[in-house]
CSV table of C-alpha atoms in Angstrom, one decimal:
chain,number,residue,atom,x,y,z
A,1,LEU,CA,9.3,2.3,-12.4
A,2,GLN,CA,9.8,4.5,-9.3
A,3,ILE,CA,13.3,3.1,-9.0
A,4,ALA,CA,14.0,4.3,-12.5
A,5,VAL,CA,12.6,7.7,-11.8
A,6,ASP,CA,14.5,8.0,-8.5
A,7,HIS,CA,17.8,7.2,-10.4
A,8,GLY,CA,17.4,9.7,-13.2
A,9,VAL,CA,15.3,8.2,-15.9
A,10,ASP,CA,13.1,11.0,-17.4
A,11,PHE,CA,9.9,9.8,-19.1
A,12,LYS,CA,8.4,13.2,-19.9
A,13,GLY,CA,8.0,13.7,-23.6
A,14,LYS,CA,9.6,10.4,-24.5
A,15,THR,CA,8.5,7.4,-26.6
A,16,VAL,CA,8.9,4.1,-24.8
A,17,LEU,CA,9.1,0.6,-26.3
A,18,ASP,CA,7.6,-2.0,-23.9
A,19,VAL,CA,9.0,-5.3,-25.0
A,20,GLY,CA,7.0,-8.3,-24.0
A,21,CYS,CA,4.3,-6.1,-22.5
A,22,GLY,CA,2.0,-9.0,-21.5
A,23,SER,CA,-1.3,-7.9,-20.0
A,24,GLY,CA,0.0,-4.3,-19.6
A,25,GLN,CA,0.6,-3.9,-15.9
A,26,PHE,CA,3.7,-1.7,-16.8
A,27,THR,CA,2.3,-0.5,-20.1
A,28,ILE,CA,-0.5,1.4,-18.4
A,29,ARG,CA,1.9,3.0,-15.9
A,30,LEU,CA,4.4,3.9,-18.6
A,31,ALA,CA,1.6,5.6,-20.6
A,32,ARG,CA,0.9,7.8,-17.6
A,33,LEU,CA,4.5,8.9,-17.5
A,34,ALA,CA,5.6,9.2,-21.1
A,35,GLU,CA,4.5,10.9,-24.3
A,36,LYS,CA,3.9,7.6,-26.1
A,37,VAL,CA,4.2,3.9,-25.6
A,38,VAL,CA,4.7,1.2,-28.2
A,39,ALA,CA,3.7,-2.1,-26.6
A,40,VAL,CA,4.7,-5.4,-28.3
A,41,ASP,CA,3.6,-8.9,-27.4
A,42,LEU,CA,3.0,-12.2,-29.2
A,43,ALA,CA,-0.2,-13.0,-27.3
A,44,ASP,CA,-3.3,-11.3,-28.6
A,45,LYS,CA,-5.4,-12.1,-25.5
A,46,MET,CA,-2.8,-10.3,-23.4
A,47,LEU,CA,-3.0,-7.3,-25.6
A,48,GLU,CA,-6.7,-7.3,-25.4
A,49,ILE,CA,-6.5,-7.1,-21.6
A,50,SER,CA,-4.2,-4.2,-21.8
A,51,LYS,CA,-6.3,-2.4,-24.4
A,52,ALA,CA,-9.4,-2.8,-22.2
A,53,GLU,CA,-7.6,-1.3,-19.2
A,54,ALA,CA,-6.2,1.6,-21.4
A,55,ASP,CA,-9.7,2.3,-22.6
A,56,ARG,CA,-11.1,2.3,-19.1
A,57,GLN,CA,-8.5,4.9,-18.1
A,58,ASN,CA,-9.0,6.9,-21.3
A,59,LEU,CA,-5.3,6.4,-22.3
A,60,THR,CA,-4.9,7.1,-26.0
A,61,ASN,CA,-1.1,7.2,-26.3
A,62,ILE,CA,-0.4,3.5,-26.6
A,63,ASP,CA,0.3,1.7,-29.9
A,64,TYR,CA,-0.1,-2.1,-29.6
A,65,VAL,CA,1.8,-4.4,-31.9
A,66,LEU,CA,1.0,-8.1,-32.1
A,67,SER,CA,4.4,-9.7,-32.8
A,68,SER,CA,7.2,-11.9,-31.5
A,69,TRP,CA,10.3,-10.0,-30.6
A,70,THR,CA,12.2,-11.7,-33.4
A,71,ASP,CA,9.7,-10.5,-36.0
A,72,PHE,CA,9.1,-7.1,-34.5
A,73,PRO,CA,10.0,-4.5,-37.2
A,74,LEU,CA,12.7,-2.3,-35.7
A,75,ASP,CA,12.9,0.6,-38.0
A,76,LYS,CA,14.1,3.2,-35.5
A,77,PRO,CA,15.6,3.5,-32.0
A,78,TYR,CA,13.3,4.5,-29.2
A,79,ASP,CA,14.0,7.1,-26.5
A,80,LEU,CA,13.4,4.5,-23.8
A,81,VAL,CA,13.2,0.7,-23.9
A,82,PHE,CA,11.5,-1.2,-21.1
A,83,ALA,CA,11.6,-5.0,-20.7
A,84,SER,CA,10.3,-6.9,-17.7
A,85,MET,CA,10.4,-10.6,-17.1
A,86,CYS,CA,10.5,-11.1,-20.9
A,87,PRO,CA,11.2,-14.8,-21.9
A,88,ALA,CA,12.0,-13.7,-25.5
A,89,LEU,CA,15.3,-12.1,-24.3
A,90,ARG,CA,17.2,-15.4,-23.7
A,91,ASP,CA,19.7,-15.5,-26.5
A,92,ASP,CA,22.4,-13.3,-28.1
A,93,GLU,CA,20.4,-12.3,-31.1
A,94,ALA,CA,17.3,-11.2,-29.0
A,95,ARG,CA,19.5,-9.2,-26.5
A,96,ALA,CA,21.5,-7.6,-29.3
A,97,LYS,CA,18.3,-6.4,-30.9
A,98,LEU,CA,17.1,-5.1,-27.6
A,99,LEU,CA,20.2,-2.8,-27.4
A,100,GLU,CA,19.8,-1.8,-31.0
A,101,ALA,CA,16.3,-0.5,-30.1
A,102,VAL,CA,17.7,1.8,-27.5
A,103,GLY,CA,18.1,5.4,-28.5
A,104,GLY,CA,18.6,6.7,-24.9
A,105,THR,CA,18.0,4.4,-22.0
A,106,LEU,CA,17.3,0.7,-21.4
A,107,MET,CA,15.4,-0.6,-18.3
A,108,HIS,CA,15.6,-4.4,-18.0
A,109,VAL,CA,13.8,-6.0,-15.1
A,110,GLY,CA,14.5,-9.7,-14.2
A,111,PHE,CA,14.2,-12.1,-11.3
A,112,THR,CA,17.4,-12.8,-9.4
A,113,ASP,CA,15.6,-15.6,-7.7
A,114,TYR,CA,12.0,-16.8,-7.2
A,115,VAL,CA,10.4,-18.9,-4.4
A,116,ASP,CA,7.2,-20.7,-5.2
A,117,PHE,CA,3.9,-20.0,-3.4
A,118,PRO,CA,3.5,-22.6,-0.6
A,119,PRO,CA,0.9,-24.9,-2.2
A,120,MET,CA,2.8,-25.1,-5.4
A,121,ALA,CA,6.1,-25.9,-3.6
A,122,GLY,CA,4.4,-28.9,-2.0
A,123,LEU,CA,2.6,-30.0,-5.1
A,124,LEU,CA,5.8,-29.9,-7.2
A,125,LYS,CA,7.6,-32.0,-4.6
A,126,HIS,CA,4.7,-34.5,-4.6
A,127,PHE,CA,4.9,-34.9,-8.3
A,128,GLN,CA,8.7,-34.9,-8.3
A,129,ILE,CA,8.9,-31.8,-10.6
A,130,GLU,CA,11.9,-29.5,-10.6
A,131,PRO,CA,10.5,-26.0,-10.3
A,132,LYS,CA,11.2,-23.5,-13.1
A,133,ARG,CA,13.7,-20.9,-12.0
A,134,PHE,CA,13.9,-17.6,-13.9
A,135,ARG,CA,17.1,-15.6,-13.2
A,136,SER,CA,16.9,-13.3,-16.2
A,137,GLY,CA,18.4,-10.5,-14.2
A,138,PRO,CA,21.8,-12.0,-13.6
A,139,GLU,CA,21.8,-13.6,-17.0
A,140,MET,CA,21.3,-10.1,-18.7
A,141,ALA,CA,24.0,-8.6,-16.5
A,142,LEU,CA,26.4,-11.3,-17.4
A,143,TRP,CA,25.7,-10.8,-21.1
A,144,MET,CA,26.2,-7.1,-20.8
A,145,ASP,CA,29.5,-7.6,-18.9
A,146,GLY,CA,30.7,-9.8,-21.7
A,147,ARG,CA,30.3,-6.9,-24.1
A,148,ASN,CA,31.9,-4.3,-21.8
A,149,LYS,CA,28.6,-2.4,-21.3
A,150,THR,CA,28.5,-0.1,-18.3
A,151,TYR,CA,25.2,-0.2,-16.5
A,152,LYS,CA,23.6,0.5,-13.1
A,153,LYS,CA,21.9,-2.2,-11.2
A,154,TYR,CA,19.2,-1.9,-8.5
A,155,GLU,CA,17.8,-4.7,-6.4
A,156,LYS,CA,14.3,-5.0,-4.9
A,157,THR,CA,12.8,-7.6,-2.6
A,158,GLY,CA,9.4,-8.1,-1.3
A,159,VAL,CA,6.5,-10.5,-0.8
A,160,TRP,CA,3.8,-11.2,-3.3
A,161,GLU,CA,0.4,-11.9,-1.8
A,162,VAL,CA,-2.5,-13.4,-3.7
A,163,ARG,CA,-6.0,-14.2,-2.4
A,164,HIS,CA,-8.3,-16.7,-3.9
A,165,ASP,CA,-11.6,-18.3,-3.0
A,166,HIS,CA,-11.9,-22.1,-3.1
A,167,ASP,CA,-12.7,-22.4,-6.8
A,168,GLU,CA,-10.1,-19.8,-7.9
A,169,ALA,CA,-7.3,-21.5,-5.9
A,170,LEU,CA,-8.1,-24.9,-7.2
A,171,ARG,CA,-8.2,-23.6,-10.8
A,172,TRP,CA,-5.0,-21.6,-10.3
A,173,CYS,CA,-3.1,-24.7,-9.0
A,174,ALA,CA,-4.5,-27.0,-11.8
A,175,VAL,CA,-3.4,-24.5,-14.5
A,176,MET,CA,0.1,-24.2,-13.0
A,177,LEU,CA,0.4,-28.0,-12.8
A,178,ALA,CA,-0.9,-28.4,-16.4
A,179,ASP,CA,1.8,-26.1,-17.6
A,180,LEU,CA,4.3,-28.4,-16.0
A,181,GLY,CA,2.8,-31.5,-17.6
A,182,VAL,CA,0.4,-32.7,-14.8
A,183,GLU,CA,-2.9,-33.3,-16.5
A,184,LYS,CA,-6.2,-33.5,-14.4
A,185,PRO,CA,-4.6,-33.7,-10.9
A,186,ASP,CA,-6.8,-34.9,-8.1
A,187,PRO,CA,-8.8,-31.9,-6.7
A,188,GLY,CA,-8.7,-33.5,-3.2
A,189,LEU,CA,-4.9,-33.6,-3.4
A,190,ILE,CA,-4.7,-29.9,-4.3
A,191,ARG,CA,-7.1,-29.0,-1.5
A,192,SER,CA,-4.9,-30.8,1.0
A,193,PHE,CA,-1.9,-28.7,0.0
A,194,LEU,CA,-4.0,-25.5,0.0
A,195,ALA,CA,-5.5,-26.1,3.4
A,196,PRO,CA,-2.7,-24.5,5.5
A,197,SER,CA,-3.1,-21.2,3.5
A,198,TRP,CA,-6.8,-20.7,4.4
A,199,VAL,CA,-7.4,-17.6,6.5
A,200,GLU,CA,-10.9,-17.6,8.0
A,201,GLU,CA,-10.9,-13.8,8.6
A,202,ALA,CA,-10.2,-13.2,5.0
A,203,ASN,CA,-12.5,-15.9,3.8
A,204,ALA,CA,-9.8,-16.8,1.3
A,205,TYR,CA,-6.6,-18.7,0.7
A,206,VAL,CA,-3.8,-16.2,1.3
A,207,LEU,CA,-0.8,-17.3,-0.7
A,208,LYS,CA,2.5,-15.5,-0.1
A,209,SER,CA,5.8,-15.8,-1.8
A,210,PRO,CA,9.0,-13.7,-1.4
A,211,TYR,CA,10.5,-12.3,-4.6
A,212,PHE,CA,14.0,-11.1,-5.6
A,213,VAL,CA,14.2,-8.7,-8.6
A,214,GLU,CA,16.8,-6.4,-10.1
A,215,MET,CA,16.5,-3.5,-12.6
A,216,LEU,CA,19.4,-3.0,-14.9
A,217,ILE,CA,19.6,0.6,-16.4
A,218,TRP,CA,21.9,1.2,-19.4
A,219,ASP,CA,22.4,4.5,-21.1
A,220,ARG,CA,23.5,4.6,-24.7
A,221,PRO,CA,26.9,6.5,-24.9
């Protein structure tokens, strides 16, 4: 969001549509900057997490909508539209609707590449699973290019760091593997791949992964 502000996006007094808001990590920040936020997601549990955090921070300018992007009633354009890592925006119809929602400025955030956390990289190789690669940033840019849309693009790289105790790390890996079709993996096997990430001083597994992200900013002519 700071990239957007630094490059001229003005949130003050604006209504923002947050597409695929998830648990609200951006929704909350958008609400601090803008007049109003309309946050849409198809997962009610994600919306509940965001609502709880909004209540904790006494934010009252967020309207939550439980809906898929396909079914979301688009009855007007919004001043600003924000979409980050949104899996719903993978086809022509969904992307066309995204542009239709834009009254002023679109901010689309997507991965250009993603490297797995060390234990997962080893586990995926062990189970002979091809890791998922989300490159929604370049995909969106290519789609915009095909429609002669002029946009600005800003890249950001960094390193994610996540810390887990023994039980949390084991559960996190098991959930990730289950999502990829590996049911009830051997806990001992998971621990063997986690072991190199244990940091005694932190009393935790310190899992690090580089990320590569780009923000596409498009202003409606």
